Short mmCIF file of N, CA, C and O in Angstrom, two decimals:
data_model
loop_
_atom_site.label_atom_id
_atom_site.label_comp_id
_atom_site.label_asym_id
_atom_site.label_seq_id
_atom_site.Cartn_x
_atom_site.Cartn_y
_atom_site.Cartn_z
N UNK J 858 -39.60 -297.63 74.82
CA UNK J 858 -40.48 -296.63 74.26
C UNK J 858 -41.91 -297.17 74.28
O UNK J 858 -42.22 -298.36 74.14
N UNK J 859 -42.68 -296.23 74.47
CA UNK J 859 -44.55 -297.00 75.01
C UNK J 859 -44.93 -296.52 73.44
O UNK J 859 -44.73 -295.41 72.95
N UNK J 860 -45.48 -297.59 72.86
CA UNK J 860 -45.96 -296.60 71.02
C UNK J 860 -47.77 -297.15 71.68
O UNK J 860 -47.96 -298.17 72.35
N UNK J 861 -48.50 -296.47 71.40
CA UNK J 861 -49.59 -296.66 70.95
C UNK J 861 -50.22 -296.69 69.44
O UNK J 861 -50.19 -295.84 68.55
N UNK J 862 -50.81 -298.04 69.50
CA UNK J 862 -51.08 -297.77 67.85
C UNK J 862 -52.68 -297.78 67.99
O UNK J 862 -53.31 -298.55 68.73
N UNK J 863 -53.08 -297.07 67.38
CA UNK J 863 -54.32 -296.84 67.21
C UNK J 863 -54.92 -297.48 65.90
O UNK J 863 -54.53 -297.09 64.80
N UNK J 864 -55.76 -298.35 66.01
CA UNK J 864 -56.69 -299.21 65.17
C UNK J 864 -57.92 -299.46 65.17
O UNK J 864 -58.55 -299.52 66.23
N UNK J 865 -58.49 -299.66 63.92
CA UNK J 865 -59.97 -299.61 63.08
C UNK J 865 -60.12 -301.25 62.86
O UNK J 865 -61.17 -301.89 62.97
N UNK J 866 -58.99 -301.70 62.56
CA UNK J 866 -59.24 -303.48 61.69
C UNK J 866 -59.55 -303.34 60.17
O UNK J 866 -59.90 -304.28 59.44
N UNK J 867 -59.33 -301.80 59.72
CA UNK J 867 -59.43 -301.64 57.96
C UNK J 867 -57.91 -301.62 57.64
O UNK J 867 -56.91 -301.57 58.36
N UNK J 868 -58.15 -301.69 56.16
CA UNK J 868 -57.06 -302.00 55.50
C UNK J 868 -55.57 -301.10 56.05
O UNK J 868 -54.36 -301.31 56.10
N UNK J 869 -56.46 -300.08 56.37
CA UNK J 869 -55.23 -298.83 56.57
C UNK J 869 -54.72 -299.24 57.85
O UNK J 869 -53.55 -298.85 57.91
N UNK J 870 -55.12 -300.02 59.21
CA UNK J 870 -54.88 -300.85 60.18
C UNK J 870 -53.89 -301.75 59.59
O UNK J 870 -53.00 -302.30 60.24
N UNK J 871 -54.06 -301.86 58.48
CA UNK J 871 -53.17 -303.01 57.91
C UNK J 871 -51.69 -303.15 57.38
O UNK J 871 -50.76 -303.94 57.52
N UNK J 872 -51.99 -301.76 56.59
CA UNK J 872 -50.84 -300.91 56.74
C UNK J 872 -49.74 -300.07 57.71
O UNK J 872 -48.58 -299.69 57.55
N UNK J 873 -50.37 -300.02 58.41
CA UNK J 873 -49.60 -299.38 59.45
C UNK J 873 -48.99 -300.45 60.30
O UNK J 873 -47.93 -300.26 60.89
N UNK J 874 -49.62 -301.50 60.35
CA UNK J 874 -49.06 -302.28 60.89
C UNK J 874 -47.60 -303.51 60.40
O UNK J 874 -46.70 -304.16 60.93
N UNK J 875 -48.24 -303.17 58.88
CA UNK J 875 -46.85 -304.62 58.09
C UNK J 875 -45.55 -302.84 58.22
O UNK J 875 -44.33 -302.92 58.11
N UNK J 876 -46.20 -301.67 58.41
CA UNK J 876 -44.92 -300.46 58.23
C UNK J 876 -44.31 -300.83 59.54
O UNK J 876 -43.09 -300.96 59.37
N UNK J 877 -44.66 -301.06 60.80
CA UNK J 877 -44.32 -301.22 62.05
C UNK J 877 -43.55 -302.37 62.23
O UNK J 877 -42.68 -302.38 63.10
N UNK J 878 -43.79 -303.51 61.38
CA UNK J 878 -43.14 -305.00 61.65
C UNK J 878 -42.18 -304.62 61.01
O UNK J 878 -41.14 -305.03 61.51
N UNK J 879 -41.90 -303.43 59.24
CA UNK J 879 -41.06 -303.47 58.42
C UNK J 879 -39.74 -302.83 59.42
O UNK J 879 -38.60 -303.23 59.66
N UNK J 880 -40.55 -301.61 59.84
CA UNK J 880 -39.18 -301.14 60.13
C UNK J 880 -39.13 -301.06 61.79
O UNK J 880 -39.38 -299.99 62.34
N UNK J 881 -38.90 -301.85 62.30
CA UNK J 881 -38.60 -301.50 64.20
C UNK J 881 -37.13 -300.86 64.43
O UNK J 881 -36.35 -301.43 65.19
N UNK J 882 -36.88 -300.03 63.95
CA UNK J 882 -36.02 -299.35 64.17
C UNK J 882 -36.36 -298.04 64.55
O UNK J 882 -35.62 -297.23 65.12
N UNK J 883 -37.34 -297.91 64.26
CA UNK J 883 -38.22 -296.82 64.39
C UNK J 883 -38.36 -296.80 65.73
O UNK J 883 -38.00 -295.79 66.33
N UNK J 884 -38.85 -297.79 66.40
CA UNK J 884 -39.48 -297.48 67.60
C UNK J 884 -38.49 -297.97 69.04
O UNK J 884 -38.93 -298.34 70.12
N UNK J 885 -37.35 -297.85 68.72
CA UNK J 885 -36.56 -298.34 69.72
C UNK J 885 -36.29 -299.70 70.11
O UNK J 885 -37.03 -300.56 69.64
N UNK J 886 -35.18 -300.12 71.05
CA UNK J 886 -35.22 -301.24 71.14
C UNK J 886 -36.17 -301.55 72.34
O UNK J 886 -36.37 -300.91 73.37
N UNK J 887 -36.69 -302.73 71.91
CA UNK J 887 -37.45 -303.35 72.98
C UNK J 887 -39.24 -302.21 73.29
O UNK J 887 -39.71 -302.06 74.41
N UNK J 888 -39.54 -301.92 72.66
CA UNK J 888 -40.62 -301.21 72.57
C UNK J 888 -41.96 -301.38 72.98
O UNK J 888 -42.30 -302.06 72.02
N UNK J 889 -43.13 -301.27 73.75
CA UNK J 889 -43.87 -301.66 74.51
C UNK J 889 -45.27 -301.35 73.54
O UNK J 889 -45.70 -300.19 73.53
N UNK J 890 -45.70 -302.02 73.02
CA UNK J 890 -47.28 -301.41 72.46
C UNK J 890 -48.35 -302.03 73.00
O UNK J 890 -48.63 -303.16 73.40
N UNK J 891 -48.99 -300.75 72.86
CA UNK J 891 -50.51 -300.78 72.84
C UNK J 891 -51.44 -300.80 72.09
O UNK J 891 -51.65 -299.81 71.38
N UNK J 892 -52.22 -301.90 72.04
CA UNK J 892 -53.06 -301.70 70.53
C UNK J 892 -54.46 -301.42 70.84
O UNK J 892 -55.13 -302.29 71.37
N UNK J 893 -55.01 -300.14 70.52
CA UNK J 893 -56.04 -299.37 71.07
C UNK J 893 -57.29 -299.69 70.13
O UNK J 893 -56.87 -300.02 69.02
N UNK J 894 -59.10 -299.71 70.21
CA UNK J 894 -59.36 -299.04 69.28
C UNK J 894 -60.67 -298.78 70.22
O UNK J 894 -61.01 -299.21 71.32
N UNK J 895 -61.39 -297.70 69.07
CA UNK J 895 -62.12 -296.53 69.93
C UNK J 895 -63.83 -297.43 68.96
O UNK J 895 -64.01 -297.60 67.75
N UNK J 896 -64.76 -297.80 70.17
CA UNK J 896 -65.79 -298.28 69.84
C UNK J 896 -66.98 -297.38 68.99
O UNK J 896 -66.73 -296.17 68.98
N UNK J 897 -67.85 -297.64 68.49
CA UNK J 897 -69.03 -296.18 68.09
C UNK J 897 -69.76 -296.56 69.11
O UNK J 897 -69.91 -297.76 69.33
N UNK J 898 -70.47 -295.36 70.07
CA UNK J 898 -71.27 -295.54 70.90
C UNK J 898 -72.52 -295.99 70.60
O UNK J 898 -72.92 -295.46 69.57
N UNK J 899 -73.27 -296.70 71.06
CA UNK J 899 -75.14 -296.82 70.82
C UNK J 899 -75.53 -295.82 70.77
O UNK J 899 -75.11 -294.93 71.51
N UNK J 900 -76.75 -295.59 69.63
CA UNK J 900 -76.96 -293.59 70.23
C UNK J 900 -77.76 -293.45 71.31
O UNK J 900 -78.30 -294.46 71.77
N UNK J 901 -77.94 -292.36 71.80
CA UNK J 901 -78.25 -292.39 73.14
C UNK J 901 -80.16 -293.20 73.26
O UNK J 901 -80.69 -293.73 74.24
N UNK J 902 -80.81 -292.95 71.67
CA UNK J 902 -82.50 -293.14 71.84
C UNK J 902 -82.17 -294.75 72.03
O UNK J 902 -82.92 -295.48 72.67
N UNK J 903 -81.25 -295.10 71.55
CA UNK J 903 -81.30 -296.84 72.18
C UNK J 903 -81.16 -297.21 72.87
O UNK J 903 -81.70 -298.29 73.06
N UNK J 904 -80.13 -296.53 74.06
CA UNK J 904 -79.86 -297.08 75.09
C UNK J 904 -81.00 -296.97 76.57
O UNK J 904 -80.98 -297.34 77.75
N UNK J 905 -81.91 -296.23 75.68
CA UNK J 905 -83.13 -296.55 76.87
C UNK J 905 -83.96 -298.00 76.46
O UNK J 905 -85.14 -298.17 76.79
N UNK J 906 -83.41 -298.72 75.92
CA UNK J 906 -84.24 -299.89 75.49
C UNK J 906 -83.25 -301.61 76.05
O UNK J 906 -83.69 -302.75 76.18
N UNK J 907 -81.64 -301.00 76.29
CA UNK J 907 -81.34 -301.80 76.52
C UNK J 907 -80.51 -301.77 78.24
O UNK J 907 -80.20 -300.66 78.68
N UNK J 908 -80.21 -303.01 79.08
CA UNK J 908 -79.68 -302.81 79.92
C UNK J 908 -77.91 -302.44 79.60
O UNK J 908 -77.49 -302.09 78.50
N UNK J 909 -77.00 -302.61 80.91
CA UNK J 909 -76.29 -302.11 80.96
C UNK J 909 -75.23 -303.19 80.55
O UNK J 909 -74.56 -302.77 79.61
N UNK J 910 -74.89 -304.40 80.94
CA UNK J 910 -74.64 -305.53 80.54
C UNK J 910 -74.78 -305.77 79.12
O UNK J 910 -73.88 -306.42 78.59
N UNK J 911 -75.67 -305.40 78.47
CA UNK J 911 -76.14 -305.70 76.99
C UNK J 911 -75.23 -305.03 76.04
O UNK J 911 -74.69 -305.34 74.97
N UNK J 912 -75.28 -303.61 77.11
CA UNK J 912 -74.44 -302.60 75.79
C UNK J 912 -72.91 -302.79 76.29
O UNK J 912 -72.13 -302.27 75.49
N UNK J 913 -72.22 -303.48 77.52
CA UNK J 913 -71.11 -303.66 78.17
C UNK J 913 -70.53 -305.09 77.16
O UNK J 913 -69.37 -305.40 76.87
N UNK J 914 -71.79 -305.76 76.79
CA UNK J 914 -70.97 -307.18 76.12
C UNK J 914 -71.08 -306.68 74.69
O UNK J 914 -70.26 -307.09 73.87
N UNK J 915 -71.99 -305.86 74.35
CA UNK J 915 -71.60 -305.25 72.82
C UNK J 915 -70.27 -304.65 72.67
O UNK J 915 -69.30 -305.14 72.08
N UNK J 916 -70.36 -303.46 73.29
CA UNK J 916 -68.90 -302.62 72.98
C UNK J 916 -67.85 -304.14 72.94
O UNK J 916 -67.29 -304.54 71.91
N UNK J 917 -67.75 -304.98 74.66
CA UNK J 917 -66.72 -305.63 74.33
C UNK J 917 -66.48 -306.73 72.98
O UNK J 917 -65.41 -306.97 72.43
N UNK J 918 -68.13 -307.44 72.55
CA UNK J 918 -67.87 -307.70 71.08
C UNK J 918 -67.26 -307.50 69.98
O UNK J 918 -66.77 -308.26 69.14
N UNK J 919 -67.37 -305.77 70.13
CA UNK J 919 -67.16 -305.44 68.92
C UNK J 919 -65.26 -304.95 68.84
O UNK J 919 -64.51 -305.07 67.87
N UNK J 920 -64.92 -304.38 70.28
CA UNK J 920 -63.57 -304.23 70.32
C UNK J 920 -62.96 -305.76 70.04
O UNK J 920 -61.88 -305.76 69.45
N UNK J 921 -63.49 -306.99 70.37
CA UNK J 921 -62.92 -308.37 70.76
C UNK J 921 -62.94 -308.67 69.06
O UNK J 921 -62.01 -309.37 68.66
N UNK J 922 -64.00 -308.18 67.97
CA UNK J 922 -63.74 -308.44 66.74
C UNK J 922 -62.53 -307.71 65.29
O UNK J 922 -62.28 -307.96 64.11
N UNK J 923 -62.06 -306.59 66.48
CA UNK J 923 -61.12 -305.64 65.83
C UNK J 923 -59.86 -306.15 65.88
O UNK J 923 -59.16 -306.47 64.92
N UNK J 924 -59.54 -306.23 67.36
CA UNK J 924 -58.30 -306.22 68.28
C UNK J 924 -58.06 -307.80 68.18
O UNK J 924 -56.86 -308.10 68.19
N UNK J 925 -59.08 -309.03 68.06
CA UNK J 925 -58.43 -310.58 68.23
C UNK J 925 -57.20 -310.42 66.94
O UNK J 925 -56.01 -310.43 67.28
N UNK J 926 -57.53 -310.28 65.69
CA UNK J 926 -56.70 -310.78 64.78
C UNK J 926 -55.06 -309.99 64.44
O UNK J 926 -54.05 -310.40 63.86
N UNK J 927 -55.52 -308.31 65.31
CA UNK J 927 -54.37 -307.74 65.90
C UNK J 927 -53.52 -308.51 66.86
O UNK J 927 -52.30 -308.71 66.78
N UNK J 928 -54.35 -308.93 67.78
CA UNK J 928 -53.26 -309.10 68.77
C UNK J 928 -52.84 -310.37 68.47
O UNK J 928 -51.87 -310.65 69.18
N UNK J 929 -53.20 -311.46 67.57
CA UNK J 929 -52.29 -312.64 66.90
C UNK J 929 -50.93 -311.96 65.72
O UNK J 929 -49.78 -312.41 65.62
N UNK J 930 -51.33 -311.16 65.20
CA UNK J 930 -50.26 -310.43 63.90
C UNK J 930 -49.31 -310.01 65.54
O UNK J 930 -48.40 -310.83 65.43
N UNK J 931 -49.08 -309.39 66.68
CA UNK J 931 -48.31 -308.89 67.40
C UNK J 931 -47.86 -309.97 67.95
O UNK J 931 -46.63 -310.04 67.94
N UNK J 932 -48.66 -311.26 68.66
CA UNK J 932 -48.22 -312.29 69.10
C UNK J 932 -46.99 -312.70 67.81
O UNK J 932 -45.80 -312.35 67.82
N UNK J 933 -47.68 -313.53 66.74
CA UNK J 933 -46.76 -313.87 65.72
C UNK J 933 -44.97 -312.72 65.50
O UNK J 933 -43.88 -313.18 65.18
N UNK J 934 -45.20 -311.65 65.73
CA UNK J 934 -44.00 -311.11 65.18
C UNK J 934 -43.27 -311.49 67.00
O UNK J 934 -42.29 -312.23 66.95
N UNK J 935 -43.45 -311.29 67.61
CA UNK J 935 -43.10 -311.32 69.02
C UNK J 935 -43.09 -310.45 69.97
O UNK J 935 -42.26 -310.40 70.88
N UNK J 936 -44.34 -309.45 69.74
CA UNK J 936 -43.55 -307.96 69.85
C UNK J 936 -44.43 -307.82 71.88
O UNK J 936 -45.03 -308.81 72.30
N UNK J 937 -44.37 -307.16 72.33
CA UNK J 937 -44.69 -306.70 73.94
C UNK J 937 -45.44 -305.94 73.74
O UNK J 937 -45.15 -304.77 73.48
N UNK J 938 -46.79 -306.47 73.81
CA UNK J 938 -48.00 -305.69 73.30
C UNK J 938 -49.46 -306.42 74.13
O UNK J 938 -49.73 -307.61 74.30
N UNK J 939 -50.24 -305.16 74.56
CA UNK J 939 -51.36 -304.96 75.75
C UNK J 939 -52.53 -304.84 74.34
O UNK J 939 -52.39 -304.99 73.13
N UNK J 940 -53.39 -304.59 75.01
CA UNK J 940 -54.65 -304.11 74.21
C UNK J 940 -55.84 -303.64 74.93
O UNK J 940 -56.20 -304.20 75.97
N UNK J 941 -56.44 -302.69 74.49
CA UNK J 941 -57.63 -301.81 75.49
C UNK J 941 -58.20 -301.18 74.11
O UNK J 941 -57.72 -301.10 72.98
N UNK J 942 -59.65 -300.68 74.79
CA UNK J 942 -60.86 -300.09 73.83
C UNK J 942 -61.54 -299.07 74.63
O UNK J 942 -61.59 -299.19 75.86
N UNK J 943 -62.11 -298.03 73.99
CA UNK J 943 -62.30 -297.48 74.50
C UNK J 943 -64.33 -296.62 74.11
O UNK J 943 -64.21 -296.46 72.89
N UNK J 944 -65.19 -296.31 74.30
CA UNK J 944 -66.25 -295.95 73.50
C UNK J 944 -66.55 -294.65 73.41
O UNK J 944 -66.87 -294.20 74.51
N UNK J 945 -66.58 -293.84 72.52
CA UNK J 945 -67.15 -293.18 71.94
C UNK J 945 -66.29 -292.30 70.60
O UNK J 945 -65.63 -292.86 69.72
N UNK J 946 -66.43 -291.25 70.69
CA UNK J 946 -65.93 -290.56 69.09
C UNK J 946 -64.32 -291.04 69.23
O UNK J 946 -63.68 -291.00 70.28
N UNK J 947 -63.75 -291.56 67.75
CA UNK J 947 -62.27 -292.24 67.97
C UNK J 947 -61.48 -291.15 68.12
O UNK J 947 -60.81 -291.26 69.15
N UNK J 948 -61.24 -290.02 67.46
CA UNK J 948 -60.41 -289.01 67.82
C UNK J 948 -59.89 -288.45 69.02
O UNK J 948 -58.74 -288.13 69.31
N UNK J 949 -61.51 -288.37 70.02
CA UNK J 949 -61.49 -288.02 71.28
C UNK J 949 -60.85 -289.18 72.18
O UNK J 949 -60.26 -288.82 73.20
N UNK J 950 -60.94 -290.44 71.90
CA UNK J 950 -60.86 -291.47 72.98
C UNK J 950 -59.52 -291.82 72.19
O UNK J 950 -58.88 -291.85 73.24
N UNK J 951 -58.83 -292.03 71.51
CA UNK J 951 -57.48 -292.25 71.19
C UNK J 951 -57.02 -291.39 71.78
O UNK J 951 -56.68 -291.70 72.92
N UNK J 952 -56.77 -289.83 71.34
CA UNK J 952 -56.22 -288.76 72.38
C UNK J 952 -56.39 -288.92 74.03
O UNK J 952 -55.38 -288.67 74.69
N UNK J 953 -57.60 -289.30 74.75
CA UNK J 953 -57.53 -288.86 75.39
C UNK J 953 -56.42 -290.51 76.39
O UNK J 953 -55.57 -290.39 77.27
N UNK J 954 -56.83 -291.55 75.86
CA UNK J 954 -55.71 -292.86 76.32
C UNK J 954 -54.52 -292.10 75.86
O UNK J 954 -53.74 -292.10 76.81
N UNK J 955 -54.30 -291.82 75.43
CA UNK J 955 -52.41 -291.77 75.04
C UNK J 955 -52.26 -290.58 75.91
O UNK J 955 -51.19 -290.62 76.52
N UNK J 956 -53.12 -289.32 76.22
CA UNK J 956 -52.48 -288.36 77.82
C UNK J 956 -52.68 -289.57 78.88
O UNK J 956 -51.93 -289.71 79.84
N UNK J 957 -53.41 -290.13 78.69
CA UNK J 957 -53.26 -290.81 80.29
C UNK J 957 -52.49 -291.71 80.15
O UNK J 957 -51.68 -291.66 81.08
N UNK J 958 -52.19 -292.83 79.25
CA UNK J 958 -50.81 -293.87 79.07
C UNK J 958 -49.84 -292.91 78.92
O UNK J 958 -48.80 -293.48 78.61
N UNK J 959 -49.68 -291.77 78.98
CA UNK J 959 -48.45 -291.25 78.39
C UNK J 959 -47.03 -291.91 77.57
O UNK J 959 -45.86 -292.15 77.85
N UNK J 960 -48.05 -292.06 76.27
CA UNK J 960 -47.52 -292.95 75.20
C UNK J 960 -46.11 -291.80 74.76
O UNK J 960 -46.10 -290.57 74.71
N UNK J 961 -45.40 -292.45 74.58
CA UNK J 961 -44.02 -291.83 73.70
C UNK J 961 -44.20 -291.30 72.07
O UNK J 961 -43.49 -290.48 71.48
N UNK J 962 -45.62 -292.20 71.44
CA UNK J 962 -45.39 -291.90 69.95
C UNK J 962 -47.03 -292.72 69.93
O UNK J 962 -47.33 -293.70 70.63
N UNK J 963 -47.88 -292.07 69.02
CA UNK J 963 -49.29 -293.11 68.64
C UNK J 963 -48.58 -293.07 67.05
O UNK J 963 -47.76 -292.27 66.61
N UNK J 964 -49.19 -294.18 66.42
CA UNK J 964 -48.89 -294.77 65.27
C UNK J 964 -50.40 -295.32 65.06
O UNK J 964 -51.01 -296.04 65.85
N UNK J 965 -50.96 -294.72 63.55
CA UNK J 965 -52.09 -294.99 63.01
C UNK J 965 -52.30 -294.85 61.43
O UNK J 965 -51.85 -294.02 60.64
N UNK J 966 -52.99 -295.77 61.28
CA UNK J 966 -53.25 -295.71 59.62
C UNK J 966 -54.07 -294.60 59.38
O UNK J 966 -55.05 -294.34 60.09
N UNK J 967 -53.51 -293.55 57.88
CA UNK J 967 -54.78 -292.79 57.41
C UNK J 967 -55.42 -293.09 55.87
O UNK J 967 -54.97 -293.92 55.07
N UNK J 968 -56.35 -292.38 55.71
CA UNK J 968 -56.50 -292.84 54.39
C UNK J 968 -56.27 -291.81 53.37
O UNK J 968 -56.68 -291.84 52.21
N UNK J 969 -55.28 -290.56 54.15
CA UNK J 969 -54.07 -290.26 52.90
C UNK J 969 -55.49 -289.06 52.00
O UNK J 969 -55.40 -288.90 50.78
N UNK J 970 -56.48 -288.46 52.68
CA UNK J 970 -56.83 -287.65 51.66
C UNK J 970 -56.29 -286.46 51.76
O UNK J 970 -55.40 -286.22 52.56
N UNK J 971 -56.76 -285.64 50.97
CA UNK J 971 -55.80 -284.39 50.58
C UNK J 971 -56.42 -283.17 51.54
O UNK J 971 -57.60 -283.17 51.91
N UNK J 972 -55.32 -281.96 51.95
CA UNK J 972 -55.32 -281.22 53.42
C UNK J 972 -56.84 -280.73 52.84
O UNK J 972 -57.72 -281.10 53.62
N UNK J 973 -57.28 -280.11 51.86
CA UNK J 973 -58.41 -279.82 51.51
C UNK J 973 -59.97 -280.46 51.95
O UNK J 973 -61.04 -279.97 52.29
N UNK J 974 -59.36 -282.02 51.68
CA UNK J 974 -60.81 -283.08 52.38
C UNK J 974 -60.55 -282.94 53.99
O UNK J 974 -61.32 -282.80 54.95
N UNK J 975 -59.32 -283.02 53.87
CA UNK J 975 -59.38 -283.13 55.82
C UNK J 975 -60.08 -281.47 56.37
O UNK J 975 -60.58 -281.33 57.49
N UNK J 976 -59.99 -280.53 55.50
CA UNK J 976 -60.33 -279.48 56.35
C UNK J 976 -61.71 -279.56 56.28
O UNK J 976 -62.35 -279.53 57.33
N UNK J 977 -62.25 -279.64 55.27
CA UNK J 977 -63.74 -280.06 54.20
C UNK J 977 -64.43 -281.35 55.91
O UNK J 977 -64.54 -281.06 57.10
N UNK J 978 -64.64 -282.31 55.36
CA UNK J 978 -64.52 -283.28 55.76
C UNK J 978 -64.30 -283.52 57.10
O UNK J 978 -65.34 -283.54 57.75
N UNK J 979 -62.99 -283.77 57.93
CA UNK J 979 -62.19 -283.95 59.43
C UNK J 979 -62.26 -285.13 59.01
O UNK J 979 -62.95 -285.49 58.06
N UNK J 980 -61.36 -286.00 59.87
CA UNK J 980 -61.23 -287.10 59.68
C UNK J 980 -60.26 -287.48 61.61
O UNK J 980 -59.79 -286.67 62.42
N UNK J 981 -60.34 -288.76 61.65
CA UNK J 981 -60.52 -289.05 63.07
C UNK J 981 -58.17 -288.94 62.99
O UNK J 981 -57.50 -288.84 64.01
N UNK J 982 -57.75 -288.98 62.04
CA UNK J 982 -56.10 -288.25 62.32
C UNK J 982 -55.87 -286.68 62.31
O UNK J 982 -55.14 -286.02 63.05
N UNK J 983 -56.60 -286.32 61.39
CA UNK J 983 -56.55 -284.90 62.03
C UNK J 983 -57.16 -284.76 63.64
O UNK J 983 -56.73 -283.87 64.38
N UNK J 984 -58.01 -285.56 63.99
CA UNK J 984 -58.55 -284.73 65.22
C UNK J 984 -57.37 -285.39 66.64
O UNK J 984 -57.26 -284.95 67.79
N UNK J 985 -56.71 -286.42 66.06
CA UNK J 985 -55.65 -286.60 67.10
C UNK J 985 -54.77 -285.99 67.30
O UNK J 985 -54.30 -285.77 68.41
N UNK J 986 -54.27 -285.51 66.03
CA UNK J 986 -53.44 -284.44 65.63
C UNK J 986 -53.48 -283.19 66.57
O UNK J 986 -52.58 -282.69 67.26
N UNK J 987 -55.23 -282.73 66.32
CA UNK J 987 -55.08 -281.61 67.28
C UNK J 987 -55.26 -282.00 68.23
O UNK J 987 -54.85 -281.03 68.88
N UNK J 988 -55.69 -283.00 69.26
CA UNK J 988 -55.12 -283.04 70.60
C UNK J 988 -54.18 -283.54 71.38
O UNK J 988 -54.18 -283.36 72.60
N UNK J 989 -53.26 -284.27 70.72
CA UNK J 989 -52.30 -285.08 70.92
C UNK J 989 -50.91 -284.10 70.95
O UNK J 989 -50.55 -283.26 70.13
N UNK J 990 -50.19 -284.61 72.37
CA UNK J 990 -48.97 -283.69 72.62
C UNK J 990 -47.87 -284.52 72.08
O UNK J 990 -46.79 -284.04 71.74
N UNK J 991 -48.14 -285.68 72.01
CA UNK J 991 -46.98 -286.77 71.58
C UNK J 991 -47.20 -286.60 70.46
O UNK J 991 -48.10 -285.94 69.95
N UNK J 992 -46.09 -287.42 69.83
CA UNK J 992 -45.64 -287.46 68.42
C UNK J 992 -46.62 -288.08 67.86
O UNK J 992 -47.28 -288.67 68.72
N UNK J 993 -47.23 -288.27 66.31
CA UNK J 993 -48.21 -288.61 66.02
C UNK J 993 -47.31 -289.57 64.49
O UNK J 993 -46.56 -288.93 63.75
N UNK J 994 -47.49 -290.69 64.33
CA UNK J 994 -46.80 -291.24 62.68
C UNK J 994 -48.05 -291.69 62.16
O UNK J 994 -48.51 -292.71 62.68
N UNK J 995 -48.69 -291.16 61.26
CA UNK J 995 -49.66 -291.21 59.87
C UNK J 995 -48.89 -292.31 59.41
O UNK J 995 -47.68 -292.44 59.58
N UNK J 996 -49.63 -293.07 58.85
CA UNK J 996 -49.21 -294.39 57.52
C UNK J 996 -50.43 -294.61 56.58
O UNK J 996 -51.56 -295.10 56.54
N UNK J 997 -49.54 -293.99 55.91
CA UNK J 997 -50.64 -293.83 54.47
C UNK J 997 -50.62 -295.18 53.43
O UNK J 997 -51.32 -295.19 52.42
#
């Protein structure tokens, strides 16, 4: 089974993840992950100030400061796990990796507010929600 988990490096990353080590039963035997996370872009008035390289070793900075201490928690349990990043709005760029990995299931932490804030508000699981054809597991 291909799970994509989608990650921030916040607490709720944190959670979803000791839920994933708790129960692998969930995800089949022998299960393949991906541990994703979606960069914030530079806004665009900055990027006329910097080259292309500059903003290429930022993004990878900042994915390399999310994803290192992930991909030791996946090393440590033993699990068969890749890692990729992606830049710009997280909703859009999580959805749009998991149509093209054609992931079996994304797995992501939320922070559990009520359908009212999410409609109020949006929040980056609702917006996977609506574009995502695969199965989606919230961990609150």
């Amino acid at each position: 089974m291909k799970i994509l988990l989608a990650v921030d490096g916040s607490s709720y990353t944190q959670r979803m993840l000791a839920h994933v080590a708790a129960h692998p039963e969930q995800f089949g035997p022998a299960p393949e992950y991906t541990i994703y996370t979606a960069i914030t872009p530079i806004p665009p008035h900055a990027t006329h100030f910097l080259d292309r390289t500059t903003m290429d070793d930022h993004y990878r900075d900042a994915a390399e400061e999310v994803l290192r201490p992930i991909r030791a928690f996946a090393a440590q349990k033993g699990w068969n796990a890749e890692d990729a990043y992606g830049v710009g709005p997280a909703a859009e760029e999580i959805a749009a990796f998991a149509a093209t990995g054609r992931y079996d299931m994304i797995v992501m932490g939320t922070h559990g507010h009520s359908a009212l804030g999410n409609l109020v508000l949006g929040s980056v699981a609702s917006g996977v929600l609506a574009r995502c054809t695969a199965p989606v597991l919230l961990i609150r």
